[in-house]
Short mmCIF file of C-alpha atoms in Angstrom, two decimals:
data_model
loop_
_atom_site.label_atom_id
_atom_site.label_comp_id
_atom_site.label_asym_id
_atom_site.label_seq_id
_atom_site.Cartn_x
_atom_site.Cartn_y
_atom_site.Cartn_z
CA ASP A 35 -51.58 30.02 20.21
CA ALA A 36 -51.59 26.30 20.93
CA MET A 37 -52.51 25.74 24.51
CA VAL A 38 -54.28 23.82 27.25
CA ILE A 39 -57.58 25.32 28.35
CA GLN A 40 -59.49 24.43 31.48
CA ASN A 41 -63.08 25.34 32.17
CA PRO A 42 -64.35 26.69 34.39
CA ARG A 43 -61.55 28.52 36.23
CA TYR A 44 -63.59 28.49 39.42
CA GLN A 45 -66.23 25.93 40.33
CA VAL A 46 -68.40 25.80 43.42
CA THR A 47 -70.30 22.59 44.06
CA GLN A 48 -72.40 21.20 46.86
CA PHE A 49 -71.27 18.39 49.09
CA GLY A 50 -72.18 15.13 47.35
CA LYS A 51 -73.30 16.72 44.09
CA PRO A 52 -71.50 15.34 41.01
CA VAL A 53 -69.28 17.79 39.22
CA THR A 54 -67.34 17.69 35.96
CA LEU A 55 -64.25 19.69 35.09
CA SER A 56 -63.14 20.00 31.50
CA CYS A 57 -59.85 20.35 29.68
CA SER A 58 -59.13 20.90 26.02
CA GLN A 59 -55.88 21.14 24.13
CA THR A 60 -54.82 22.37 20.72
CA LEU A 61 -51.32 20.85 20.95
CA ASN A 62 -52.37 17.45 19.57
CA HIS A 63 -50.45 15.77 22.38
CA ASN A 64 -51.12 12.09 22.96
CA VAL A 65 -50.84 12.18 26.76
CA MET A 66 -53.20 14.06 29.06
CA TYR A 67 -52.89 14.22 32.83
CA TRP A 68 -55.05 15.30 35.74
CA TYR A 69 -53.35 16.57 38.88
CA GLN A 70 -54.89 17.56 42.19
CA GLN A 71 -53.17 20.33 44.13
CA LYS A 72 -54.29 21.15 47.65
CA SER A 73 -53.35 24.37 49.34
CA SER A 74 -49.58 24.82 49.81
CA GLN A 75 -48.87 21.35 48.44
CA ALA A 76 -47.29 19.92 45.32
CA PRO A 77 -49.49 18.69 42.47
CA LYS A 78 -50.44 15.05 42.87
CA LEU A 79 -51.13 12.92 39.82
CA LEU A 80 -54.61 11.38 39.77
CA PHE A 81 -54.48 9.64 36.39
CA HIS A 82 -53.36 10.01 32.82
CA TYR A 83 -54.37 8.97 29.34
CA TYR A 84 -51.89 7.70 26.79
CA ASP A 85 -54.03 8.11 23.69
CA LYS A 86 -57.19 6.25 24.76
CA ASP A 87 -55.47 4.10 27.36
CA PHE A 88 -56.52 5.14 30.84
CA ASN A 89 -53.98 4.82 33.68
CA ASN A 90 -55.12 5.30 37.25
CA GLU A 91 -52.68 6.03 40.06
CA ALA A 92 -52.90 3.42 42.77
CA ASP A 93 -54.00 5.85 45.46
CA THR A 94 -56.58 7.78 43.44
CA PRO A 95 -59.98 7.42 45.14
CA ASP A 96 -62.80 5.70 43.23
CA ASN A 97 -64.74 8.94 43.59
CA PHE A 98 -62.63 10.35 40.78
CA GLN A 99 -63.25 9.27 37.20
CA SER A 100 -62.10 10.54 33.84
CA ARG A 101 -63.18 10.47 30.22
CA ARG A 102 -61.29 11.25 27.06
CA PRO A 103 -63.71 11.20 24.13
CA ASN A 104 -61.09 12.37 21.63
CA THR A 105 -57.52 13.65 21.44
CA SER A 106 -58.49 17.21 22.27
CA PHE A 107 -60.75 16.82 25.28
CA CYS A 108 -60.47 15.25 28.69
CA PHE A 109 -62.92 15.42 31.60
CA LEU A 110 -62.57 14.90 35.32
CA ASP A 111 -65.71 13.65 37.05
CA ILE A 112 -66.06 13.74 40.81
CA ARG A 113 -69.02 11.55 41.65
CA SER A 114 -69.68 12.67 45.21
CA PRO A 115 -67.45 15.58 46.21
CA GLY A 116 -66.47 15.83 49.82
CA LEU A 117 -65.00 18.78 51.67
CA GLY A 118 -61.61 17.16 51.33
CA ASP A 119 -61.83 17.33 47.54
CA ALA A 120 -61.62 21.11 47.54
CA ALA A 121 -58.44 21.85 45.60
CA MET A 122 -56.94 23.20 42.41
CA TYR A 123 -57.27 20.69 39.60
CA LEU A 124 -54.64 20.92 36.91
CA CYS A 125 -54.79 19.42 33.45
CA ALA A 126 -51.56 18.89 31.53
CA THR A 127 -50.43 17.39 28.24
CA SER A 128 -47.22 15.98 26.83
CA ILE A 129 -45.80 13.96 23.95
CA ILE A 130 -44.57 10.43 24.43
CA ARG A 131 -40.86 10.15 23.60
CA GLY A 132 -40.64 13.92 23.72
CA SER A 133 -38.61 15.90 26.19
CA GLY A 134 -40.88 14.97 29.08
CA GLU A 135 -42.11 18.54 29.39
CA ALA A 136 -45.73 18.87 30.46
CA PHE A 137 -47.87 21.79 29.36
CA PHE A 138 -50.33 22.91 32.00
CA GLY A 139 -53.68 24.62 31.85
CA GLN A 140 -54.56 27.46 34.19
CA GLY A 141 -56.34 25.12 36.55
CA THR A 142 -59.83 24.91 38.00
CA ARG A 143 -60.27 25.93 41.63
CA LEU A 144 -62.94 23.68 43.13
CA THR A 145 -64.81 24.74 46.25
CA VAL A 146 -67.15 22.31 48.00
CA VAL A 147 -69.88 23.81 50.19
CA ALA B 284 -39.04 5.07 42.41
CA GLN B 285 -38.13 8.58 41.52
CA SER B 286 -38.37 11.39 44.03
CA VAL B 287 -37.46 15.02 44.44
CA THR B 288 -36.54 16.94 47.57
CA GLN B 289 -36.60 20.70 47.71
CA LEU B 290 -34.65 22.12 50.62
CA GLY B 291 -36.51 25.00 52.20
CA SER B 292 -40.25 25.48 51.88
CA HIS B 293 -39.79 29.25 52.13
CA VAL B 294 -36.95 31.38 50.80
CA SER B 295 -36.81 35.13 51.23
CA VAL B 296 -34.31 37.40 49.45
CA SER B 297 -33.94 41.10 48.88
CA GLU B 298 -34.63 42.64 45.50
CA GLY B 299 -31.40 42.51 43.48
CA ALA B 300 -29.92 39.67 45.52
CA LEU B 301 -29.00 36.19 44.33
CA VAL B 302 -31.79 33.63 44.25
CA LEU B 303 -30.85 30.02 45.03
CA LEU B 304 -33.52 27.34 45.27
CA ARG B 305 -32.27 23.85 46.03
CA CYS B 306 -33.43 20.59 44.51
CA ASN B 307 -32.06 17.08 44.91
CA TYR B 308 -33.41 14.10 43.06
CA SER B 309 -33.39 10.36 43.37
CA SER B 310 -33.57 8.24 40.25
CA SER B 311 -32.19 4.87 39.22
CA VAL B 312 -31.75 6.02 35.64
CA PRO B 313 -30.78 9.36 34.11
CA PRO B 314 -33.89 11.45 34.46
CA TYR B 315 -35.41 14.48 32.89
CA LEU B 316 -35.47 17.38 35.36
CA PHE B 317 -37.62 20.48 35.36
CA TRP B 318 -38.31 23.66 37.24
CA TYR B 319 -41.83 25.06 37.11
CA VAL B 320 -43.15 28.32 38.53
CA GLN B 321 -46.66 28.88 39.81
CA TYR B 322 -48.25 32.24 40.51
CA PRO B 323 -51.32 32.44 42.78
CA ASN B 324 -54.38 30.75 41.30
CA GLN B 325 -52.52 29.90 38.12
CA GLY B 326 -51.27 26.75 36.44
CA LEU B 327 -47.63 25.75 36.27
CA GLN B 328 -45.29 27.39 33.80
CA LEU B 329 -42.05 25.76 32.69
CA LEU B 330 -38.94 27.74 33.64
CA LEU B 331 -36.36 25.33 32.28
CA LYS B 332 -35.59 21.67 31.68
CA TYR B 333 -32.65 19.29 31.63
CA THR B 334 -32.84 16.46 29.11
CA SER B 335 -29.24 15.12 29.06
CA ALA B 336 -27.77 17.79 26.84
CA ALA B 337 -25.84 20.67 28.41
CA THR B 338 -25.56 20.44 32.19
CA LEU B 339 -26.04 24.19 32.60
CA VAL B 340 -29.53 25.02 31.47
CA LYS B 341 -30.81 28.53 30.86
CA GLY B 342 -34.49 29.28 31.16
CA ILE B 343 -36.92 32.11 31.01
CA ASN B 344 -36.86 35.27 33.14
CA GLY B 345 -33.10 35.04 33.75
CA PHE B 346 -33.18 31.74 35.64
CA GLU B 347 -30.70 28.94 35.15
CA ALA B 348 -29.98 25.57 36.73
CA GLU B 349 -27.03 23.22 36.75
CA PHE B 350 -27.36 19.45 36.64
CA LYS B 351 -24.75 17.82 38.89
CA LYS B 352 -24.91 14.06 38.65
CA SER B 353 -22.33 13.50 41.39
CA GLU B 354 -24.45 15.50 43.82
CA THR B 355 -27.83 14.43 42.36
CA SER B 356 -28.75 18.09 42.37
CA PHE B 357 -30.48 20.53 40.07
CA HIS B 358 -30.45 23.86 41.90
CA LEU B 359 -32.16 26.90 40.42
CA THR B 360 -30.43 30.28 40.45
CA LYS B 361 -30.97 33.84 39.31
CA PRO B 362 -28.25 36.47 39.78
CA SER B 363 -30.55 39.35 40.66
CA ALA B 364 -34.06 38.92 42.10
CA HIS B 365 -36.94 41.01 40.88
CA MET B 366 -40.20 41.65 42.70
CA SER B 367 -42.04 39.79 39.94
CA ASP B 368 -40.13 36.59 40.84
CA ALA B 369 -42.25 36.13 43.96
CA ALA B 370 -44.06 32.83 43.39
CA GLU B 371 -44.06 29.12 44.21
CA TYR B 372 -41.34 27.08 42.52
CA PHE B 373 -41.51 23.34 41.92
CA CYS B 374 -38.71 21.02 40.94
CA ALA B 375 -39.85 17.88 39.11
CA VAL B 376 -38.40 14.68 37.71
CA SER B 377 -39.74 12.34 35.06
CA ASP B 378 -38.77 9.10 33.41
CA ILE B 379 -37.38 9.24 29.90
CA GLN B 380 -39.53 6.22 29.08
CA GLY B 381 -43.21 5.44 29.25
CA ALA B 382 -45.76 8.08 30.10
CA GLN B 383 -43.08 10.39 31.50
CA LYS B 384 -45.14 11.23 34.56
CA LEU B 385 -43.87 14.17 36.55
CA VAL B 386 -43.03 13.73 40.22
CA PHE B 387 -42.89 17.06 42.00
CA GLY B 388 -41.00 18.29 45.00
CA GLN B 389 -42.99 19.93 47.75
CA GLY B 390 -42.34 23.40 46.43
CA THR B 391 -40.47 26.49 47.61
CA ARG B 392 -42.25 29.76 48.13
CA LEU B 393 -39.99 32.63 47.11
CA THR B 394 -40.57 36.02 48.71
CA ILE B 395 -38.80 39.13 47.47
CA ASN B 396 -38.20 41.95 49.96
CA PRO B 397 -38.03 45.50 48.61
#
């Protein structure tokens, strides 16, 4: 089945140690998104790619970076994780000029120790 | 800017009772509207979507929602709650142009009492 896959599902990292979360998709969608969801809160958009064009949200900290080497893969890099970065990170995809529906992966739960 | 307000962060109903989760939106142009469900430690799953076709939208698991432009509402209903409906529900709005970024409401946690 076509889908969005996030790896790993659970990630534990040390305070200040760089960490990378990965997302792959078999839907061939041209837009990929990264959302951060803290406990009992709504998902918050960090950035998105429209094909290779990177779009950062205005309030996304510089500590968060992203790479999209090809259509299928997208990575979230956290350069120096702090305790406040512990959250669920959700990757999603969609088609421009489609119905606006986003397809989500299962998420990666990040713990910072 | 678009926004979504979900009335009630927690809703509790008895098994077999009507489920009503409220969502109001703010948008300067006709939007796309969505309801997503999230189970613990899972991603978001689409329940249903409104994209300017029929105003009454039917989704998965027996849920439906009605788009009411005059009330700027998109409330989610299910006639008879099941224990498996216990989850977090998010209403979301997106532009019909551009990157179609989703803006989520704060979520409603639905609890089903036996």
